[in-house]
Amino acid sequence: MNNDLTNKETAHKDIATPNRTKEILKKYGFNFKKSLGQNFLIDTNVLRNIVDAANLDGTSGAIEIGPGIGALTEQLAKRVDQVVAFEIDQRLLPVLKDTLSPYDNVQIIHSDVLKADINEAIKAHFKDGQDLMVVANLPYYVTTPILMKLLELKLPIRGIVVMIQAEVAERIAAKPGTKDYGSLSIAAQYYAEAEKVLTVPASVFVPQPRVDSAVLRLTIREKPAVEVIDEQYFFKVFHASFANRRKTILNNLVHNLASKSQKAEIEQALAEADIDPKRRGETLSIEEFAKLSDSLYKILQP
């Protein structure tokens, strides 16, 4: 990285202001695509708070998803050694080339991140062992698939800081016994520690979404939260347990994991895991699901 931080700070007006954003959109005749869930941030303070939440420094690297016109990318570029951003919308490539021209430490990859080889991009653009964080303002419609891909790939990253729909952030960070706790909570918390760090009003976006947003921080665990015999089966068990929230754990497992003919075996597995069959899925901790998964696996798998 050749640019001095001070030079970067003063290079030009911040992208993330209402006036500058309006100028950029007008210059390129850009129209928002609802199908891509495009909502651009127009508040520099919010963007700096997002970057702060990632705990980055001049030696860090950042991976961004959906840079838009470069508002968050710019704040990252001022703070870190290297930024790699995945942008699906080809119309934004010339815009980003223009808005991010003062920064020589940004690489834009034109790709759908769900189809991209993220590990290959990391090898190509970052140093071995470099401190890496994913930092992004994610499209609402594809938040869960993107987050689960990032977690399941077990990338060499320290964590993920994302702006997402507030309701989804609550669900991911939820604790057992709460209304928001469900299969998404367990899936994410299996791989990472989750915490909501900031609530963001719709008014700081253009166009304004219909709901508030939140910044979620996921800190990757050195090893998964629980050890299980079969990871895929563990995921099947807790997904089945939440298929109908009004049903007991026993009924959900009978109807969504096994069959009525295996009810006795499921009752046996629940007893071995010391779980009351009348409990509901949202009351079980991740540790209890791990015990249950292993018991079911031993009893039901051929």
PDB file of C-alpha atoms in Angstrom:
ATOM      1  CA  MET A   1       0.000   0.000   0.000  1.00  0.00           C
ATOM      2  CA  ASN A   2       1.661   3.204  -1.208  1.00  0.00           C
ATOM      3  CA  ASN A   3      -0.779   5.911  -0.231  1.00  0.00           C
ATOM      4  CA  ASP A   4      -0.318   7.724   3.032  1.00  0.00           C
ATOM      5  CA  LEU A   5      -3.425   7.532   5.261  1.00  0.00           C
ATOM      6  CA  THR A   6      -3.575  11.307   5.559  1.00  0.00           C
ATOM      7  CA  ASN A   7      -3.582  11.686   1.786  1.00  0.00           C
ATOM      8  CA  LYS A   8      -6.401   9.168   1.544  1.00  0.00           C
ATOM      9  CA  GLU A   9      -8.475  10.964   4.163  1.00  0.00           C
ATOM     10  CA  THR A  10      -8.261  14.249   2.294  1.00  0.00           C
ATOM     11  CA  ALA A  11      -8.351  12.882  -1.246  1.00  0.00           C
ATOM     12  CA  HIS A  12     -11.949  13.919  -1.892  1.00  0.00           C
ATOM     13  CA  LYS A  13     -15.349  14.321  -0.329  1.00  0.00           C
ATOM     14  CA  ASP A  14     -16.729  11.186   1.294  1.00  0.00           C
ATOM     15  CA  ILE A  15     -18.944   9.106  -0.967  1.00  0.00           C
ATOM     16  CA  ALA A  16     -21.493   8.449   1.781  1.00  0.00           C
ATOM     17  CA  THR A  17     -23.237  11.805   1.948  1.00  0.00           C
ATOM     18  CA  PRO A  18     -26.699  12.484   0.505  1.00  0.00           C
ATOM     19  CA  ASN A  19     -25.377  15.098  -1.946  1.00  0.00           C
ATOM     20  CA  ARG A  20     -22.350  13.142  -3.176  1.00  0.00           C
ATOM     21  CA  THR A  21     -24.411   9.965  -3.576  1.00  0.00           C
ATOM     22  CA  LYS A  22     -27.006  11.907  -5.555  1.00  0.00           C
ATOM     23  CA  GLU A  23     -24.262  13.382  -7.774  1.00  0.00           C
ATOM     24  CA  ILE A  24     -22.771   9.952  -8.491  1.00  0.00           C
ATOM     25  CA  LEU A  25     -26.129   8.342  -9.270  1.00  0.00           C
ATOM     26  CA  LYS A  26     -27.040  11.254 -11.585  1.00  0.00           C
ATOM     27  CA  LYS A  27     -23.654  11.219 -13.329  1.00  0.00           C
ATOM     28  CA  TYR A  28     -24.043   7.555 -14.271  1.00  0.00           C
ATOM     29  CA  GLY A  29     -27.824   7.557 -14.712  1.00  0.00           C
ATOM     30  CA  PHE A  30     -27.970   4.727 -12.212  1.00  0.00           C
ATOM     31  CA  ASN A  31     -31.328   3.176 -11.363  1.00  0.00           C
ATOM     32  CA  PHE A  32     -31.709   0.845  -8.400  1.00  0.00           C
ATOM     33  CA  LYS A  33     -32.570  -2.782  -9.111  1.00  0.00           C
ATOM     34  CA  LYS A  34     -35.077  -4.063  -6.592  1.00  0.00           C
ATOM     35  CA  SER A  35     -34.131  -7.636  -7.536  1.00  0.00           C
ATOM     36  CA  LEU A  36     -30.595  -7.009  -6.230  1.00  0.00           C
ATOM     37  CA  GLY A  37     -31.752  -5.488  -2.946  1.00  0.00           C
ATOM     38  CA  GLN A  38     -29.748  -2.311  -3.507  1.00  0.00           C
ATOM     39  CA  ASN A  39     -29.877   0.167  -0.608  1.00  0.00           C
ATOM     40  CA  PHE A  40     -26.881   2.509  -0.394  1.00  0.00           C
ATOM     41  CA  LEU A  41     -25.711   4.020   2.900  1.00  0.00           C
ATOM     42  CA  ILE A  42     -25.524   7.814   3.033  1.00  0.00           C
ATOM     43  CA  ASP A  43     -24.200   8.322   6.567  1.00  0.00           C
ATOM     44  CA  THR A  44     -20.429   8.404   7.058  1.00  0.00           C
ATOM     45  CA  ASN A  45     -20.679   8.031  10.840  1.00  0.00           C
ATOM     46  CA  VAL A  46     -22.610   4.764  10.504  1.00  0.00           C
ATOM     47  CA  LEU A  47     -20.024   3.455   8.047  1.00  0.00           C
ATOM     48  CA  ARG A  48     -17.163   4.350  10.393  1.00  0.00           C
ATOM     49  CA  ASN A  49     -18.992   2.579  13.232  1.00  0.00           C
ATOM     50  CA  ILE A  50     -19.246  -0.534  11.054  1.00  0.00           C
ATOM     51  CA  VAL A  51     -15.523  -0.442  10.349  1.00  0.00           C
ATOM     52  CA  ASP A  52     -14.792   0.204  14.042  1.00  0.00           C
ATOM     53  CA  ALA A  53     -16.791  -2.905  14.960  1.00  0.00           C
ATOM     54  CA  ALA A  54     -14.432  -5.002  12.825  1.00  0.00           C
ATOM     55  CA  ASN A  55     -11.365  -3.938  14.888  1.00  0.00           C
ATOM     56  CA  LEU A  56      -9.138  -3.470  11.844  1.00  0.00           C
ATOM     57  CA  ASP A  57      -5.742  -1.834  11.524  1.00  0.00           C
ATOM     58  CA  GLY A  58      -3.264  -0.948   8.781  1.00  0.00           C
ATOM     59  CA  THR A  59      -2.041  -4.543   8.480  1.00  0.00           C
ATOM     60  CA  SER A  60      -5.523  -6.072   8.123  1.00  0.00           C
ATOM     61  CA  GLY A  61      -7.352  -7.145   5.002  1.00  0.00           C
ATOM     62  CA  ALA A  62     -11.067  -6.713   4.332  1.00  0.00           C
ATOM     63  CA  ILE A  63     -13.451  -8.683   2.122  1.00  0.00           C
ATOM     64  CA  GLU A  64     -16.567  -6.788   1.098  1.00  0.00           C
ATOM     65  CA  ILE A  65     -19.728  -8.068  -0.574  1.00  0.00           C
ATOM     66  CA  GLY A  66     -21.867  -5.704  -2.639  1.00  0.00           C
ATOM     67  CA  PRO A  67     -19.829  -2.462  -2.541  1.00  0.00           C
ATOM     68  CA  GLY A  68     -22.476  -0.480  -4.448  1.00  0.00           C
ATOM     69  CA  ILE A  69     -20.933   2.879  -5.305  1.00  0.00           C
ATOM     70  CA  GLY A  70     -18.064   2.356  -2.846  1.00  0.00           C
ATOM     71  CA  ALA A  71     -19.274   4.063   0.347  1.00  0.00           C
ATOM     72  CA  LEU A  72     -18.153   1.336   2.775  1.00  0.00           C
ATOM     73  CA  THR A  73     -15.266   0.311   0.512  1.00  0.00           C
ATOM     74  CA  GLU A  74     -13.820   3.809   0.851  1.00  0.00           C
ATOM     75  CA  GLN A  75     -13.924   3.732   4.655  1.00  0.00           C
ATOM     76  CA  LEU A  76     -12.262   0.318   4.640  1.00  0.00           C
ATOM     77  CA  ALA A  77      -9.583   1.437   2.188  1.00  0.00           C
ATOM     78  CA  LYS A  78      -8.640   4.290   4.521  1.00  0.00           C
ATOM     79  CA  ARG A  79      -8.174   1.851   7.392  1.00  0.00           C
ATOM     80  CA  VAL A  80      -6.687  -1.394   6.042  1.00  0.00           C
ATOM     81  CA  ASP A  81      -3.888  -2.773   3.903  1.00  0.00           C
ATOM     82  CA  GLN A  82      -6.064  -4.325   1.204  1.00  0.00           C
ATOM     83  CA  VAL A  83      -9.770  -4.503   0.280  1.00  0.00           C
ATOM     84  CA  VAL A  84     -11.280  -7.117  -2.033  1.00  0.00           C
ATOM     85  CA  ALA A  85     -14.919  -6.490  -2.943  1.00  0.00           C
ATOM     86  CA  PHE A  86     -17.341  -8.762  -4.833  1.00  0.00           C
ATOM     87  CA  GLU A  87     -19.891  -6.885  -6.972  1.00  0.00           C
ATOM     88  CA  ILE A  88     -22.579  -8.708  -8.953  1.00  0.00           C
ATOM     89  CA  ASP A  89     -23.965  -5.666 -10.830  1.00  0.00           C
ATOM     90  CA  GLN A  90     -21.882  -4.927 -13.937  1.00  0.00           C
ATOM     91  CA  ARG A  91     -23.386  -1.406 -14.159  1.00  0.00           C
ATOM     92  CA  LEU A  92     -21.517  -0.472 -10.979  1.00  0.00           C
ATOM     93  CA  LEU A  93     -18.029  -1.396 -12.223  1.00  0.00           C
ATOM     94  CA  PRO A  94     -17.332   1.944 -13.986  1.00  0.00           C
ATOM     95  CA  VAL A  95     -18.848   3.801 -11.021  1.00  0.00           C
ATOM     96  CA  LEU A  96     -16.510   2.039  -8.579  1.00  0.00           C
ATOM     97  CA  LYS A  97     -13.519   2.625 -10.854  1.00  0.00           C
ATOM     98  CA  ASP A  98     -14.317   6.327 -10.641  1.00  0.00           C
ATOM     99  CA  THR A  99     -15.295   6.724  -6.964  1.00  0.00           C
ATOM    100  CA  LEU A 100     -12.440   4.571  -5.663  1.00  0.00           C
ATOM    101  CA  SER A 101      -9.754   5.959  -7.980  1.00  0.00           C
ATOM    102  CA  PRO A 102      -7.888   7.672  -5.069  1.00  0.00           C
ATOM    103  CA  TYR A 103      -7.242   4.267  -3.443  1.00  0.00           C
ATOM    104  CA  ASP A 104      -4.641   1.870  -4.779  1.00  0.00           C
ATOM    105  CA  ASN A 105      -5.468  -0.859  -2.257  1.00  0.00           C
ATOM    106  CA  VAL A 106      -8.889  -1.896  -3.590  1.00  0.00           C
ATOM    107  CA  GLN A 107      -9.624  -4.831  -5.885  1.00  0.00           C
ATOM    108  CA  ILE A 108     -13.144  -5.228  -7.326  1.00  0.00           C
ATOM    109  CA  ILE A 109     -14.171  -8.711  -8.454  1.00  0.00           C
ATOM    110  CA  HIS A 110     -17.185  -8.831 -10.750  1.00  0.00           C
ATOM    111  CA  SER A 111     -18.931 -11.934  -9.432  1.00  0.00           C
ATOM    112  CA  ASP A 112     -21.900 -13.310  -7.535  1.00  0.00           C
ATOM    113  CA  VAL A 113     -20.291 -14.102  -4.183  1.00  0.00           C
ATOM    114  CA  LEU A 114     -22.490 -17.206  -3.852  1.00  0.00           C
ATOM    115  CA  LYS A 115     -20.801 -18.626  -6.953  1.00  0.00           C
ATOM    116  CA  ALA A 116     -17.332 -17.172  -6.387  1.00  0.00           C
ATOM    117  CA  ASP A 117     -14.298 -19.112  -5.165  1.00  0.00           C
ATOM    118  CA  ILE A 118     -13.649 -16.978  -2.093  1.00  0.00           C
ATOM    119  CA  ASN A 119     -10.711 -19.077  -0.917  1.00  0.00           C
ATOM    120  CA  GLU A 120      -9.004 -18.577  -4.284  1.00  0.00           C
ATOM    121  CA  ALA A 121      -9.589 -14.811  -4.069  1.00  0.00           C
ATOM    122  CA  ILE A 122      -8.045 -14.763  -0.590  1.00  0.00           C
ATOM    123  CA  LYS A 123      -4.950 -16.614  -1.827  1.00  0.00           C
ATOM    124  CA  ALA A 124      -4.628 -14.273  -4.806  1.00  0.00           C
ATOM    125  CA  HIS A 125      -5.037 -10.931  -3.028  1.00  0.00           C
ATOM    126  CA  PHE A 126      -3.983 -11.306   0.604  1.00  0.00           C
ATOM    127  CA  LYS A 127      -0.820 -12.348   2.386  1.00  0.00           C
ATOM    128  CA  ASP A 128      -0.551 -15.743   4.090  1.00  0.00           C
ATOM    129  CA  GLY A 129      -1.730 -15.467   7.687  1.00  0.00           C
ATOM    130  CA  GLN A 130      -2.986 -11.888   7.231  1.00  0.00           C
ATOM    131  CA  ASP A 131      -5.682 -10.692   9.647  1.00  0.00           C
ATOM    132  CA  LEU A 132      -8.887 -10.835   7.576  1.00  0.00           C
ATOM    133  CA  MET A 133     -12.455  -9.718   8.194  1.00  0.00           C
ATOM    134  CA  VAL A 134     -15.562  -9.779   6.025  1.00  0.00           C
ATOM    135  CA  VAL A 135     -17.245  -6.377   6.279  1.00  0.00           C
ATOM    136  CA  ALA A 136     -20.378  -5.712   4.243  1.00  0.00           C
ATOM    137  CA  ASN A 137     -23.779  -4.121   3.825  1.00  0.00           C
ATOM    138  CA  LEU A 138     -25.629  -7.233   2.656  1.00  0.00           C
ATOM    139  CA  PRO A 139     -28.743  -7.313   0.458  1.00  0.00           C
ATOM    140  CA  TYR A 140     -31.642  -8.429   2.664  1.00  0.00           C
ATOM    141  CA  TYR A 141     -32.987 -11.029   0.250  1.00  0.00           C
ATOM    142  CA  VAL A 142     -29.784 -13.087   0.241  1.00  0.00           C
ATOM    143  CA  THR A 143     -28.381 -12.476   3.738  1.00  0.00           C
ATOM    144  CA  THR A 144     -28.741 -16.008   5.116  1.00  0.00           C
ATOM    145  CA  PRO A 145     -27.272 -17.886   2.114  1.00  0.00           C
ATOM    146  CA  ILE A 146     -24.256 -15.551   2.052  1.00  0.00           C
ATOM    147  CA  LEU A 147     -23.606 -15.778   5.792  1.00  0.00           C
ATOM    148  CA  MET A 148     -23.944 -19.565   5.817  1.00  0.00           C
ATOM    149  CA  LYS A 149     -21.587 -19.898   2.848  1.00  0.00           C
ATOM    150  CA  LEU A 150     -18.993 -17.719   4.590  1.00  0.00           C
ATOM    151  CA  LEU A 151     -19.278 -19.801   7.772  1.00  0.00           C
ATOM    152  CA  GLU A 152     -19.450 -23.239   6.179  1.00  0.00           C
ATOM    153  CA  LEU A 153     -16.392 -22.620   3.973  1.00  0.00           C
ATOM    154  CA  LYS A 154     -14.314 -22.201   7.153  1.00  0.00           C
ATOM    155  CA  LEU A 155     -12.361 -19.380   5.541  1.00  0.00           C
ATOM    156  CA  PRO A 156      -9.144 -18.074   7.104  1.00  0.00           C
ATOM    157  CA  ILE A 157     -10.955 -15.041   8.548  1.00  0.00           C
ATOM    158  CA  ARG A 158     -11.202 -13.645  12.076  1.00  0.00           C
ATOM    159  CA  GLY A 159     -14.834 -12.763  11.720  1.00  0.00           C
ATOM    160  CA  ILE A 160     -17.690 -11.087   9.895  1.00  0.00           C
ATOM    161  CA  VAL A 161     -19.277  -7.673  10.473  1.00  0.00           C
ATOM    162  CA  VAL A 162     -22.399  -7.102   8.412  1.00  0.00           C
ATOM    163  CA  MET A 163     -25.281  -4.697   8.105  1.00  0.00           C
ATOM    164  CA  ILE A 164     -28.428  -6.804   7.765  1.00  0.00           C
ATOM    165  CA  GLN A 165     -32.145  -6.640   8.506  1.00  0.00           C
ATOM    166  CA  ALA A 166     -32.571  -6.015  12.251  1.00  0.00           C
ATOM    167  CA  GLU A 167     -34.972  -8.938  12.624  1.00  0.00           C
ATOM    168  CA  VAL A 168     -32.444 -11.366  11.113  1.00  0.00           C
ATOM    169  CA  ALA A 169     -29.666 -10.028  13.349  1.00  0.00           C
ATOM    170  CA  GLU A 170     -31.890 -10.672  16.384  1.00  0.00           C
ATOM    171  CA  ARG A 171     -32.519 -14.227  15.229  1.00  0.00           C
ATOM    172  CA  ILE A 172     -28.840 -14.998  14.643  1.00  0.00           C
ATOM    173  CA  ALA A 173     -27.745 -13.624  18.033  1.00  0.00           C
ATOM    174  CA  ALA A 174     -30.725 -15.053  19.980  1.00  0.00           C
ATOM    175  CA  LYS A 175     -30.367 -17.190  23.109  1.00  0.00           C
ATOM    176  CA  PRO A 176     -32.343 -20.365  23.941  1.00  0.00           C
ATOM    177  CA  GLY A 177     -35.846 -19.787  25.291  1.00  0.00           C
ATOM    178  CA  THR A 178     -36.392 -16.499  23.439  1.00  0.00           C
ATOM    179  CA  LYS A 179     -38.890 -15.912  20.632  1.00  0.00           C
ATOM    180  CA  ASP A 180     -36.118 -15.191  18.114  1.00  0.00           C
ATOM    181  CA  TYR A 181     -34.122 -18.354  18.851  1.00  0.00           C
ATOM    182  CA  GLY A 182     -34.278 -20.935  16.089  1.00  0.00           C
ATOM    183  CA  SER A 183     -32.332 -23.027  13.593  1.00  0.00           C
ATOM    184  CA  LEU A 184     -30.549 -19.950  12.178  1.00  0.00           C
ATOM    185  CA  SER A 185     -29.311 -19.040  15.685  1.00  0.00           C
ATOM    186  CA  ILE A 186     -27.795 -22.494  16.152  1.00  0.00           C
ATOM    187  CA  ALA A 187     -26.369 -22.724  12.626  1.00  0.00           C
ATOM    188  CA  ALA A 188     -24.509 -19.426  13.021  1.00  0.00           C
ATOM    189  CA  GLN A 189     -23.508 -19.894  16.658  1.00  0.00           C
ATOM    190  CA  TYR A 190     -22.104 -23.345  15.889  1.00  0.00           C
ATOM    191  CA  TYR A 191     -19.353 -21.584  13.911  1.00  0.00           C
ATOM    192  CA  ALA A 192     -19.140 -18.178  15.588  1.00  0.00           C
ATOM    193  CA  GLU A 193     -19.958 -16.027  18.584  1.00  0.00           C
ATOM    194  CA  ALA A 194     -22.745 -13.664  17.544  1.00  0.00           C
ATOM    195  CA  GLU A 195     -23.595 -10.209  18.848  1.00  0.00           C
ATOM    196  CA  LYS A 196     -25.657  -7.287  17.610  1.00  0.00           C
ATOM    197  CA  VAL A 197     -23.507  -4.164  17.930  1.00  0.00           C
ATOM    198  CA  LEU A 198     -25.604  -1.399  16.380  1.00  0.00           C
ATOM    199  CA  THR A 199     -29.174  -0.627  15.311  1.00  0.00           C
ATOM    200  CA  VAL A 200     -29.442   1.491  12.175  1.00  0.00           C
ATOM    201  CA  PRO A 201     -32.575   3.412  11.084  1.00  0.00           C
ATOM    202  CA  ALA A 202     -33.946   3.155   7.555  1.00  0.00           C
ATOM    203  CA  SER A 203     -33.390   6.913   7.100  1.00  0.00           C
ATOM    204  CA  VAL A 204     -29.633   6.505   6.456  1.00  0.00           C
ATOM    205  CA  PHE A 205     -30.197   4.541   3.239  1.00  0.00           C
ATOM    206  CA  VAL A 206     -31.173   5.467  -0.279  1.00  0.00           C
ATOM    207  CA  PRO A 207     -33.659   4.195  -1.225  1.00  0.00           C
ATOM    208  CA  GLN A 208     -34.993   3.707   2.294  1.00  0.00           C
ATOM    209  CA  PRO A 209     -35.847   0.098   3.177  1.00  0.00           C
ATOM    210  CA  ARG A 210     -39.145  -0.606   4.913  1.00  0.00           C
ATOM    211  CA  VAL A 211     -37.453  -1.961   8.028  1.00  0.00           C
ATOM    212  CA  ASP A 212     -34.614  -1.005  10.348  1.00  0.00           C
ATOM    213  CA  SER A 213     -31.216  -2.608  10.009  1.00  0.00           C
ATOM    214  CA  ALA A 214     -28.597  -3.781  12.462  1.00  0.00           C
ATOM    215  CA  VAL A 215     -24.879  -4.409  12.467  1.00  0.00           C
ATOM    216  CA  LEU A 216     -24.051  -7.975  13.451  1.00  0.00           C
ATOM    217  CA  ARG A 217     -20.584  -9.150  14.485  1.00  0.00           C
ATOM    218  CA  LEU A 218     -19.682 -12.818  14.152  1.00  0.00           C
ATOM    219  CA  THR A 219     -16.363 -13.812  15.728  1.00  0.00           C
ATOM    220  CA  ILE A 220     -15.222 -17.134  14.281  1.00  0.00           C
ATOM    221  CA  ARG A 221     -14.604 -19.844  16.870  1.00  0.00           C
ATOM    222  CA  GLU A 222     -11.279 -21.710  16.811  1.00  0.00           C
ATOM    223  CA  LYS A 223     -13.366 -24.879  16.762  1.00  0.00           C
ATOM    224  CA  PRO A 224     -17.157 -25.353  16.546  1.00  0.00           C
ATOM    225  CA  ALA A 225     -19.188 -24.654  19.683  1.00  0.00           C
ATOM    226  CA  VAL A 226     -19.911 -28.365  20.139  1.00  0.00           C
ATOM    227  CA  GLU A 227     -18.339 -31.620  18.983  1.00  0.00           C
ATOM    228  CA  VAL A 228     -20.689 -34.014  17.189  1.00  0.00           C
ATOM    229  CA  ILE A 229     -20.361 -37.408  15.508  1.00  0.00           C
ATOM    230  CA  ASP A 230     -21.721 -36.140  12.187  1.00  0.00           C
ATOM    231  CA  GLU A 231     -21.952 -32.416  11.419  1.00  0.00           C
ATOM    232  CA  GLN A 232     -24.478 -32.752   8.582  1.00  0.00           C
ATOM    233  CA  TYR A 233     -26.731 -34.932  10.710  1.00  0.00           C
ATOM    234  CA  PHE A 234     -26.507 -32.426  13.580  1.00  0.00           C
ATOM    235  CA  PHE A 235     -27.777 -29.727  11.206  1.00  0.00           C
ATOM    236  CA  LYS A 236     -30.602 -32.010  10.041  1.00  0.00           C
ATOM    237  CA  VAL A 237     -31.662 -32.658  13.648  1.00  0.00           C
ATOM    238  CA  PHE A 238     -32.002 -29.050  14.744  1.00  0.00           C
ATOM    239  CA  HIS A 239     -33.625 -27.961  11.473  1.00  0.00           C
ATOM    240  CA  ALA A 240     -36.201 -30.734  11.937  1.00  0.00           C
ATOM    241  CA  SER A 241     -36.723 -29.655  15.558  1.00  0.00           C
ATOM    242  CA  PHE A 242     -37.856 -26.174  14.474  1.00  0.00           C
ATOM    243  CA  ALA A 243     -40.004 -27.234  11.506  1.00  0.00           C
ATOM    244  CA  ASN A 244     -43.163 -26.402  13.447  1.00  0.00           C
ATOM    245  CA  ARG A 245     -42.514 -24.219  16.487  1.00  0.00           C
ATOM    246  CA  ARG A 246     -45.826 -25.162  18.106  1.00  0.00           C
ATOM    247  CA  LYS A 247     -44.985 -28.865  18.095  1.00  0.00           C
ATOM    248  CA  THR A 248     -42.983 -30.672  20.774  1.00  0.00           C
ATOM    249  CA  ILE A 249     -39.451 -31.828  20.021  1.00  0.00           C
ATOM    250  CA  LEU A 250     -40.735 -35.404  19.820  1.00  0.00           C
ATOM    251  CA  ASN A 251     -43.464 -34.617  17.279  1.00  0.00           C
ATOM    252  CA  ASN A 252     -41.148 -32.508  15.145  1.00  0.00           C
ATOM    253  CA  LEU A 253     -38.529 -35.264  15.021  1.00  0.00           C
ATOM    254  CA  VAL A 254     -41.098 -37.949  14.239  1.00  0.00           C
ATOM    255  CA  HIS A 255     -42.588 -35.950  11.360  1.00  0.00           C
ATOM    256  CA  ASN A 256     -39.500 -34.199   9.984  1.00  0.00           C
ATOM    257  CA  LEU A 257     -36.497 -36.407  10.705  1.00  0.00           C
ATOM    258  CA  ALA A 258     -37.705 -39.992  10.904  1.00  0.00           C
ATOM    259  CA  SER A 259     -41.176 -41.564  10.770  1.00  0.00           C
ATOM    260  CA  LYS A 260     -44.027 -42.641  13.034  1.00  0.00           C
ATOM    261  CA  SER A 261     -42.685 -46.192  12.981  1.00  0.00           C
ATOM    262  CA  GLN A 262     -39.484 -44.908  14.642  1.00  0.00           C
ATOM    263  CA  LYS A 263     -41.215 -43.001  17.449  1.00  0.00           C
ATOM    264  CA  ALA A 264     -39.940 -45.449  20.106  1.00  0.00           C
ATOM    265  CA  GLU A 265     -36.350 -45.025  18.908  1.00  0.00           C
ATOM    266  CA  ILE A 266     -36.676 -41.226  19.010  1.00  0.00           C
ATOM    267  CA  GLU A 267     -38.085 -41.422  22.539  1.00  0.00           C
ATOM    268  CA  GLN A 268     -35.091 -43.583  23.476  1.00  0.00           C
ATOM    269  CA  ALA A 269     -32.655 -41.041  22.007  1.00  0.00           C
ATOM    270  CA  LEU A 270     -34.368 -38.191  23.868  1.00  0.00           C
ATOM    271  CA  ALA A 271     -34.160 -40.155  27.124  1.00  0.00           C
ATOM    272  CA  GLU A 272     -30.459 -40.891  26.569  1.00  0.00           C
ATOM    273  CA  ALA A 273     -29.865 -37.170  25.970  1.00  0.00           C
ATOM    274  CA  ASP A 274     -31.884 -36.366  29.133  1.00  0.00           C
ATOM    275  CA  ILE A 275     -34.383 -34.252  27.169  1.00  0.00           C
ATOM    276  CA  ASP A 276     -38.094 -34.195  27.998  1.00  0.00           C
ATOM    277  CA  PRO A 277     -39.979 -35.165  24.783  1.00  0.00           C
ATOM    278  CA  LYS A 278     -42.628 -32.521  25.581  1.00  0.00           C
ATOM    279  CA  ARG A 279     -40.122 -29.664  25.328  1.00  0.00           C
ATOM    280  CA  ARG A 280     -40.080 -27.449  22.271  1.00  0.00           C
ATOM    281  CA  GLY A 281     -37.025 -26.892  20.089  1.00  0.00           C
ATOM    282  CA  GLU A 282     -36.530 -23.267  21.120  1.00  0.00           C
ATOM    283  CA  THR A 283     -35.830 -24.327  24.719  1.00  0.00           C
ATOM    284  CA  LEU A 284     -32.843 -26.548  23.842  1.00  0.00           C
ATOM    285  CA  SER A 285     -29.301 -25.211  24.027  1.00  0.00           C
ATOM    286  CA  ILE A 286     -26.762 -26.008  21.319  1.00  0.00           C
ATOM    287  CA  GLU A 287     -25.112 -28.448  23.761  1.00  0.00           C
ATOM    288  CA  GLU A 288     -28.419 -30.300  24.215  1.00  0.00           C
ATOM    289  CA  PHE A 289     -28.903 -30.480  20.453  1.00  0.00           C
ATOM    290  CA  ALA A 290     -25.403 -31.959  20.142  1.00  0.00           C
ATOM    291  CA  LYS A 291     -26.199 -34.694  22.690  1.00  0.00           C
ATOM    292  CA  LEU A 292     -29.533 -35.392  21.001  1.00  0.00           C
ATOM    293  CA  SER A 293     -27.965 -35.507  17.540  1.00  0.00           C
ATOM    294  CA  ASP A 294     -25.361 -38.048  18.659  1.00  0.00           C
ATOM    295  CA  SER A 295     -28.000 -40.222  20.372  1.00  0.00           C
ATOM    296  CA  LEU A 296     -30.255 -40.160  17.327  1.00  0.00           C
ATOM    297  CA  TYR A 297     -27.327 -40.875  15.021  1.00  0.00           C
ATOM    298  CA  LYS A 298     -26.327 -43.975  17.000  1.00  0.00           C
ATOM    299  CA  ILE A 299     -29.886 -45.280  17.165  1.00  0.00           C
ATOM    300  CA  LEU A 300     -31.350 -44.329  13.774  1.00  0.00           C
ATOM    301  CA  GLN A 301     -28.428 -44.469  11.352  1.00  0.00           C
ATOM    302  CA  PRO A 302     -27.866 -47.913   9.743  1.00  0.00           C
TER     303      PRO A 302
END
